[in-house]
Coordinates of N, CA and C in Angstrom, one line a residue:
M1 N 270.4 75.5 93.9 CA 270.7 77.2 94.4 C 272.0 77.3 94.6
S2 N 272.6 78.3 93.7 CA 273.7 79.0 93.9 C 273.1 80.3 94.7
A3 N 274.3 81.6 95.3 CA 274.9 82.8 95.7 C 273.8 83.5 94.6
A4 N 274.5 83.3 93.4 CA 274.0 84.2 92.0 C 272.4 84.4 91.8
D5 N 271.9 82.5 91.8 CA 270.2 82.6 91.7 C 269.8 83.2 93.1
F6 N 270.1 83.2 94.0 CA 269.4 83.8 95.1 C 269.1 85.1 95.2
S7 N 269.9 85.7 94.8 CA 270.3 87.1 94.5 C 269.8 87.3 93.4
A8 N 269.7 86.7 92.2 CA 268.7 87.0 91.3 C 267.2 86.8 91.7
S9 N 266.9 85.7 91.9 CA 265.6 85.5 92.8 C 264.8 86.4 94.1
A10 N 265.8 87.1 94.6 CA 265.5 88.2 95.9 C 265.3 89.3 94.8
H11 N 266.2 89.4 94.6 CA 265.9 91.0 92.9 C 264.4 91.2 92.7
V12 N 264.5 90.0 91.8 CA 262.4 89.7 90.9 C 261.5 90.2 92.6
L13 N 262.0 89.2 93.2 CA 260.8 89.3 94.1 C 260.4 90.8 94.9
L14 N 262.0 91.4 95.2 CA 261.6 92.7 96.1 C 260.7 93.8 94.5
A15 N 259.9 93.5 93.6 CA 259.3 94.4 93.1 C 257.7 93.5 93.1
E16 N 258.0 92.8 93.7 CA 256.2 92.7 94.1 C 256.0 92.6 95.4
R17 N 254.5 92.4 95.5 CA 253.9 93.3 96.2 C 254.3 92.9 98.0
A18 N 254.0 93.7 99.1 CA 254.7 93.3 99.9 C 253.2 93.3 101.3
Y19 N 253.6 92.4 102.3 CA 253.0 92.3 103.2 C 254.3 92.8 104.4
V20 N 253.7 93.0 105.7 CA 254.6 93.7 106.4 C 254.0 93.1 108.1
A21 N 255.1 92.0 109.0 CA 255.0 92.3 110.1 C 255.3 93.1 111.2
D22 N 254.5 93.8 111.6 CA 254.9 95.4 111.8 C 254.9 95.3 113.9
F23 N 255.9 95.8 114.2 CA 255.7 96.7 115.9 C 254.4 97.7 115.7
L24 N 254.3 98.4 114.8 CA 253.1 99.6 115.2 C 252.0 99.1 114.5
P25 N 250.9 99.2 114.9 CA 249.7 99.1 114.2 C 249.5 99.2 112.5
R26 N 249.1 100.6 112.4 CA 249.3 101.2 111.0 C 251.0 102.5 110.7
R27 N 251.0 102.3 109.3 CA 251.7 103.0 108.6 C 251.7 104.5 109.4
V28 N 252.7 105.5 109.7 CA 252.8 106.2 110.8 C 252.3 107.5 109.2
K29 N 251.9 108.2 109.5 CA 252.0 109.4 108.3 C 253.6 110.2 108.3
S30 N 253.5 111.2 107.0 CA 254.5 111.4 106.8 C 254.8 112.9 108.4
A31 N 253.7 113.3 108.5 CA 253.6 114.4 109.7 C 254.7 113.9 110.8
S32 N 253.9 113.0 110.8 CA 254.7 112.3 112.1 C 256.5 111.7 111.7
W33 N 256.5 111.4 111.6 CA 258.2 110.8 110.9 C 258.9 111.4 112.0
G34 N 259.1 113.1 112.2 CA 260.0 113.4 113.4 C 259.7 112.6 115.0
R35 N 258.3 112.3 115.3 CA 258.2 111.5 116.3 C 258.6 110.1 116.3
L36 N 258.0 109.1 115.2 CA 258.3 108.3 114.4 C 259.8 108.0 114.6
H37 N 260.6 109.0 114.2 CA 262.5 108.6 114.3 C 262.7 108.4 115.4
R38 N 262.3 110.0 116.1 CA 263.0 109.6 117.9 C 262.4 108.2 118.6
A39 N 261.0 108.0 118.5 CA 260.5 107.1 119.4 C 261.4 105.2 118.3
E40 N 261.6 105.2 117.2 CA 262.2 104.1 116.5 C 263.5 104.1 117.5
A41 N 264.3 104.9 117.3 CA 265.6 105.2 117.7 C 266.4 104.4 119.2
H42 N 265.1 105.2 120.0 CA 264.9 104.3 121.5 C 264.4 102.9 121.4
W43 N 263.4 102.3 120.7 CA 263.3 100.6 120.2 C 264.3 100.0 119.9
L44 N 265.1 100.9 118.7 CA 266.7 99.7 118.0 C 267.2 99.8 119.0
N45 N 267.5 100.7 119.9 CA 268.5 101.0 120.9 C 268.4 100.3 122.2
A46 N 267.3 100.3 122.3 CA 266.9 98.9 123.7 C 265.9 98.0 123.3
Y47 N 266.6 97.1 122.0 CA 266.3 95.7 121.1 C 266.3 95.4 123.0
D48 N 267.1 94.4 123.4 CA 266.8 93.7 124.3 C 266.4 93.8 125.9
E49 N 266.2 95.4 126.4 CA 265.6 95.8 127.0 C 263.7 95.2 126.7
L50 N 263.5 95.2 125.5 CA 262.2 95.5 125.2 C 261.5 94.2 124.5
G51 N 262.6 93.8 124.6 CA 262.1 92.3 123.8 C 262.1 91.9 122.7
L52 N 262.9 93.3 121.7 CA 262.2 93.0 120.1 C 263.3 92.3 119.0
R53 N 264.7 92.0 119.8 CA 265.5 90.8 119.1 C 264.6 89.8 119.5
A54 N 264.2 89.0 120.3 CA 263.8 88.3 120.3 C 262.4 87.7 119.8
R55 N 261.0 88.5 120.0 CA 260.3 88.3 118.9 C 260.4 88.7 117.5
M56 N 261.7 89.3 116.9 CA 261.7 89.2 116.0 C 262.3 88.0 115.2
T57 N 263.2 87.5 116.3 CA 263.8 85.9 115.6 C 262.7 85.1 115.6
N58 N 261.9 85.3 116.7 CA 261.1 84.6 117.4 C 260.1 84.5 115.9
I59 N 259.4 85.2 114.9 CA 258.9 84.9 114.0 C 259.7 84.6 113.3
L60 N 260.9 84.6 112.6 CA 261.5 84.0 111.6 C 261.7 82.4 111.8
L61 N 262.4 82.1 112.6 CA 262.0 80.3 113.9 C 260.7 80.2 113.3
K62 N 259.6 81.2 114.0 CA 258.3 79.9 113.7 C 257.7 79.6 111.9
L63 N 258.1 80.5 111.7 CA 258.3 80.4 110.3 C 258.8 78.9 109.8
M64 N 260.3 79.0 110.1 CA 261.1 77.8 109.5 C 260.9 76.7 110.3
C65 N 259.3 76.3 110.8 CA 258.8 75.4 111.5 C 258.1 74.8 110.5
Y66 N 257.7 75.2 109.4 CA 256.6 75.8 108.6 C 257.4 75.0 107.1
R67 N 257.9 75.9 107.1 CA 258.9 76.4 105.8 C 260.3 76.5 105.6
R68 N 260.1 75.8 104.2 CA 261.8 75.4 104.0 C 262.6 77.0 103.7
V69 N 263.5 77.1 103.8 CA 264.0 78.8 103.7 C 265.4 78.7 103.6
E70 N 265.9 79.8 102.3 CA 267.7 80.2 101.6 C 267.6 81.1 102.5
T71 N 269.0 81.5 103.0 CA 269.7 83.0 103.0 C 270.8 83.3 102.5
D72 N 271.2 84.3 102.1 CA 273.1 84.6 101.7 C 273.4 85.2 102.8
W73 N 272.9 85.4 103.8 CA 273.3 85.8 104.6 C 274.6 84.9 104.9
G74 N 275.8 85.4 105.1 CA 277.1 84.7 105.4 C 277.5 83.7 104.1
G75 N 277.1 83.8 103.5 CA 277.1 83.1 102.5 C 276.3 82.1 102.2
Y76 N 275.5 81.9 100.7 CA 274.6 81.1 100.5 C 274.1 80.2 101.7
K77 N 273.1 79.8 102.0 CA 273.1 78.1 103.2 C 271.4 78.0 102.3
E78 N 271.2 76.7 102.4 CA 269.9 76.5 102.2 C 269.7 75.8 103.5
N79 N 268.5 75.9 104.5 CA 267.9 75.5 105.2 C 268.7 75.5 107.2
P80 N 269.3 77.3 106.8 CA 270.0 77.8 108.3 C 269.4 77.3 109.2
S81 N 270.6 77.2 110.5 CA 270.2 76.4 111.9 C 269.0 77.4 112.7
P82 N 268.4 77.4 113.2 CA 267.6 78.5 114.2 C 269.4 79.4 115.1
A83 N 270.5 78.2 115.4 CA 271.4 80.0 115.6 C 272.2 80.4 115.0
E84 N 271.9 79.4 113.9 CA 272.3 80.8 112.9 C 271.6 81.9 112.4
I85 N 269.7 82.0 112.3 CA 269.4 83.5 111.9 C 269.1 84.1 113.7
S86 N 269.3 82.9 114.7 CA 269.6 84.1 116.1 C 270.7 84.8 116.2
A87 N 271.4 84.5 115.4 CA 273.1 85.1 115.5 C 273.2 86.3 114.1
A88 N 272.1 85.9 113.3 CA 271.8 87.0 111.7 C 271.6 88.3 112.9
V89 N 270.2 87.7 113.6 CA 269.3 89.0 114.2 C 270.3 90.2 114.8
R90 N 270.9 88.9 115.9 CA 272.0 89.8 116.5 C 273.2 90.1 116.6
E91 N 273.5 90.2 114.9 CA 273.9 90.8 114.5 C 274.3 92.2 113.5
L92 N 272.7 91.8 113.2 CA 271.7 93.5 112.3 C 271.8 94.5 113.5
M93 N 271.7 93.9 114.9 CA 271.1 94.9 115.9 C 272.1 95.2 116.4
E94 N 272.7 94.4 117.0 CA 274.3 95.0 118.1 C 275.3 95.7 116.8
N95 N 275.3 95.4 115.6 CA 276.4 96.2 114.5 C 275.6 97.4 114.4
H96 N 274.4 97.5 114.1 CA 273.1 98.5 113.6 C 274.0 98.6 111.8
S97 N 273.4 97.6 111.3 CA 274.0 97.6 109.8 C 273.8 95.7 109.5
G98 N 272.9 96.2 108.4 CA 272.8 94.8 107.5 C 271.3 94.3 107.4
T99 N 271.6 93.3 106.4 CA 269.8 93.3 106.1 C 269.8 91.8 105.8
L100 N 268.9 90.7 106.5 CA 268.8 89.8 106.4 C 268.1 89.2 105.1
S101 N 267.9 87.8 104.8 CA 267.3 88.6 103.7 C 266.5 86.1 103.6
L102 N 265.7 86.2 103.2 CA 265.6 84.9 103.8 C 264.4 84.2 102.0
L103 N 265.0 83.3 101.6 CA 263.6 83.1 100.4 C 262.7 81.8 100.7
L104 N 262.4 81.8 100.3 CA 260.9 80.7 100.6 C 260.7 80.3 99.9
P105 N 261.3 79.3 98.7 CA 261.6 78.8 97.2 C 259.7 77.9 97.4
E106 N 259.6 77.5 98.2 CA 257.9 76.8 97.5 C 256.9 77.6 97.1
D107 N 257.1 78.9 98.5 CA 256.4 80.0 98.0 C 256.5 81.0 97.0
R108 N 257.7 81.1 96.3 CA 258.1 81.6 96.1 C 258.0 83.5 96.2
A109 N 258.7 83.5 98.2 CA 258.4 84.7 98.7 C 259.9 84.9 99.2
L110 N 259.8 86.1 99.2 CA 261.0 86.8 100.1 C 260.9 87.6 101.6
L111 N 261.6 87.1 102.7 CA 261.3 88.3 103.7 C 263.2 88.7 103.9
V112 N 262.7 90.1 103.9 CA 263.3 91.1 104.8 C 263.2 91.4 106.1
L113 N 264.4 91.5 106.6 CA 264.7 92.1 107.8 C 266.3 93.3 108.0
E114 N 265.8 94.4 108.3 CA 266.5 95.4 107.6 C 267.5 95.9 109.2
W115 N 268.4 96.3 110.0 CA 268.9 96.7 110.8 C 268.1 97.8 111.5
D116 N 267.6 98.6 110.3 CA 266.7 100.3 110.9 C 265.2 100.0 111.1
C117 N 265.3 98.8 111.0 CA 263.1 98.5 110.8 C 263.2 97.8 111.9
L118 N 261.8 98.1 112.1 CA 260.7 97.4 113.5 C 259.9 96.4 112.3
S119 N 260.2 96.1 111.3 CA 259.3 95.2 111.0 C 259.7 94.3 109.9
I120 N 259.5 93.6 109.7 CA 259.9 92.2 108.6 C 258.6 92.1 107.6
Y121 N 259.8 92.5 106.5 CA 258.4 92.9 105.0 C 258.7 91.4 104.4
V122 N 257.4 90.6 103.8 CA 257.3 90.0 103.2 C 256.7 90.3 101.7
Y123 N 257.8 89.5 100.9 CA 257.3 89.9 99.0 C 256.8 88.9 98.9
N124 N 255.6 88.8 97.9 CA 254.9 87.8 96.9 C 254.4 86.3 97.8
P125 N 253.8 87.0 98.9 CA 253.1 86.0 99.6 C 251.5 85.8 99.3
G126 N 251.6 84.4 98.7 CA 250.3 83.3 98.4 C 249.6 84.2 99.8
A127 N 248.0 83.5 99.6 CA 247.0 83.6 100.5 C 247.9 82.5 101.8
K128 N 248.1 81.2 101.6 CA 248.1 80.2 103.0 C 249.9 81.1 103.2
L129 N 250.7 81.9 102.5 CA 252.0 82.2 103.4 C 251.6 83.5 104.7
R130 N 250.2 84.5 103.8 CA 249.5 85.0 104.8 C 249.3 84.9 105.4
K131 N 248.2 83.8 105.5 CA 247.3 83.7 106.9 C 248.9 82.5 107.8
L132 N 249.5 82.3 107.6 CA 250.7 82.0 108.7 C 250.8 82.8 109.1
M133 N 251.4 83.7 108.5 CA 252.4 84.9 109.1 C 251.6 86.0 109.1
K134 N 249.8 86.1 109.3 CA 249.6 86.8 110.2 C 249.0 86.0 111.9
K135 N 249.2 84.8 111.7 CA 249.3 84.3 113.3 C 250.3 84.4 113.9
I136 N 251.4 84.2 113.0 CA 252.7 84.0 113.4 C 253.0 85.4 114.3
A137 N 252.9 86.7 113.4 CA 253.1 87.6 113.4 C 252.3 88.5 115.2
R138 N 250.8 88.3 115.1 CA 250.0 88.6 116.2 C 250.6 87.2 117.7
S139 N 251.2 86.6 117.3 CA 252.2 85.1 118.5 C 252.9 86.1 118.9
E140 N 253.9 87.1 118.5 CA 254.7 87.8 119.0 C 254.3 89.5 119.2
G141 N 253.1 89.8 119.4 CA 252.7 90.8 119.1 C 253.1 91.7 118.1
F142 N 253.1 91.5 116.9 CA 253.5 92.1 115.8 C 251.9 92.6 115.4
F143 N 251.8 93.3 114.3 CA 250.5 93.6 113.5 C 251.0 93.1 112.2
W144 N 250.0 92.8 111.6 CA 250.1 92.1 110.1 C 249.2 93.1 109.0
R145 N 249.6 93.8 108.0 CA 248.9 94.3 107.2 C 249.8 94.5 105.4
K146 N 248.9 94.7 104.6 CA 249.3 94.8 103.1 C 251.2 96.2 103.4
A147 N 251.7 96.2 103.0 CA 252.3 97.4 103.1 C 252.1 98.5 102.1
K148 N 252.1 99.3 102.2 CA 252.0 99.9 101.2 C 253.1 100.6 100.0
K149 N 252.9 100.9 99.3 CA 254.0 101.1 98.3 C 254.7 101.9 97.8

């Protein structure tokens, strides 16, 4: 697969249904967004103190034990190393910018971690991947649920 193929596949998958490994147990209603944004800003700025970077990285690395992944972070790569994934998450959080996308070709699914979110979105996960992700998310203290459109 090329970088262009990765981009095209990711674009198609972003239109599919999504599930989320989330720091919060349920979606916050719009009336509470002000409180959410204040708390979220604190969590995103204290990511190491609160262990968030390690927990999010662990979710990705645990998944990589079971699934082949491809990424376009720093140029297209098949099966990036754990060190590369860890460095990508660190860069996202330290620089407060960027998006890490991981394509799971056998599942035809896409994982997305954005710098300003306390969640990992999984687009088009089949039943087996949903079951696995639920276990992995819970193992790191995250909640697993269907994302709202």
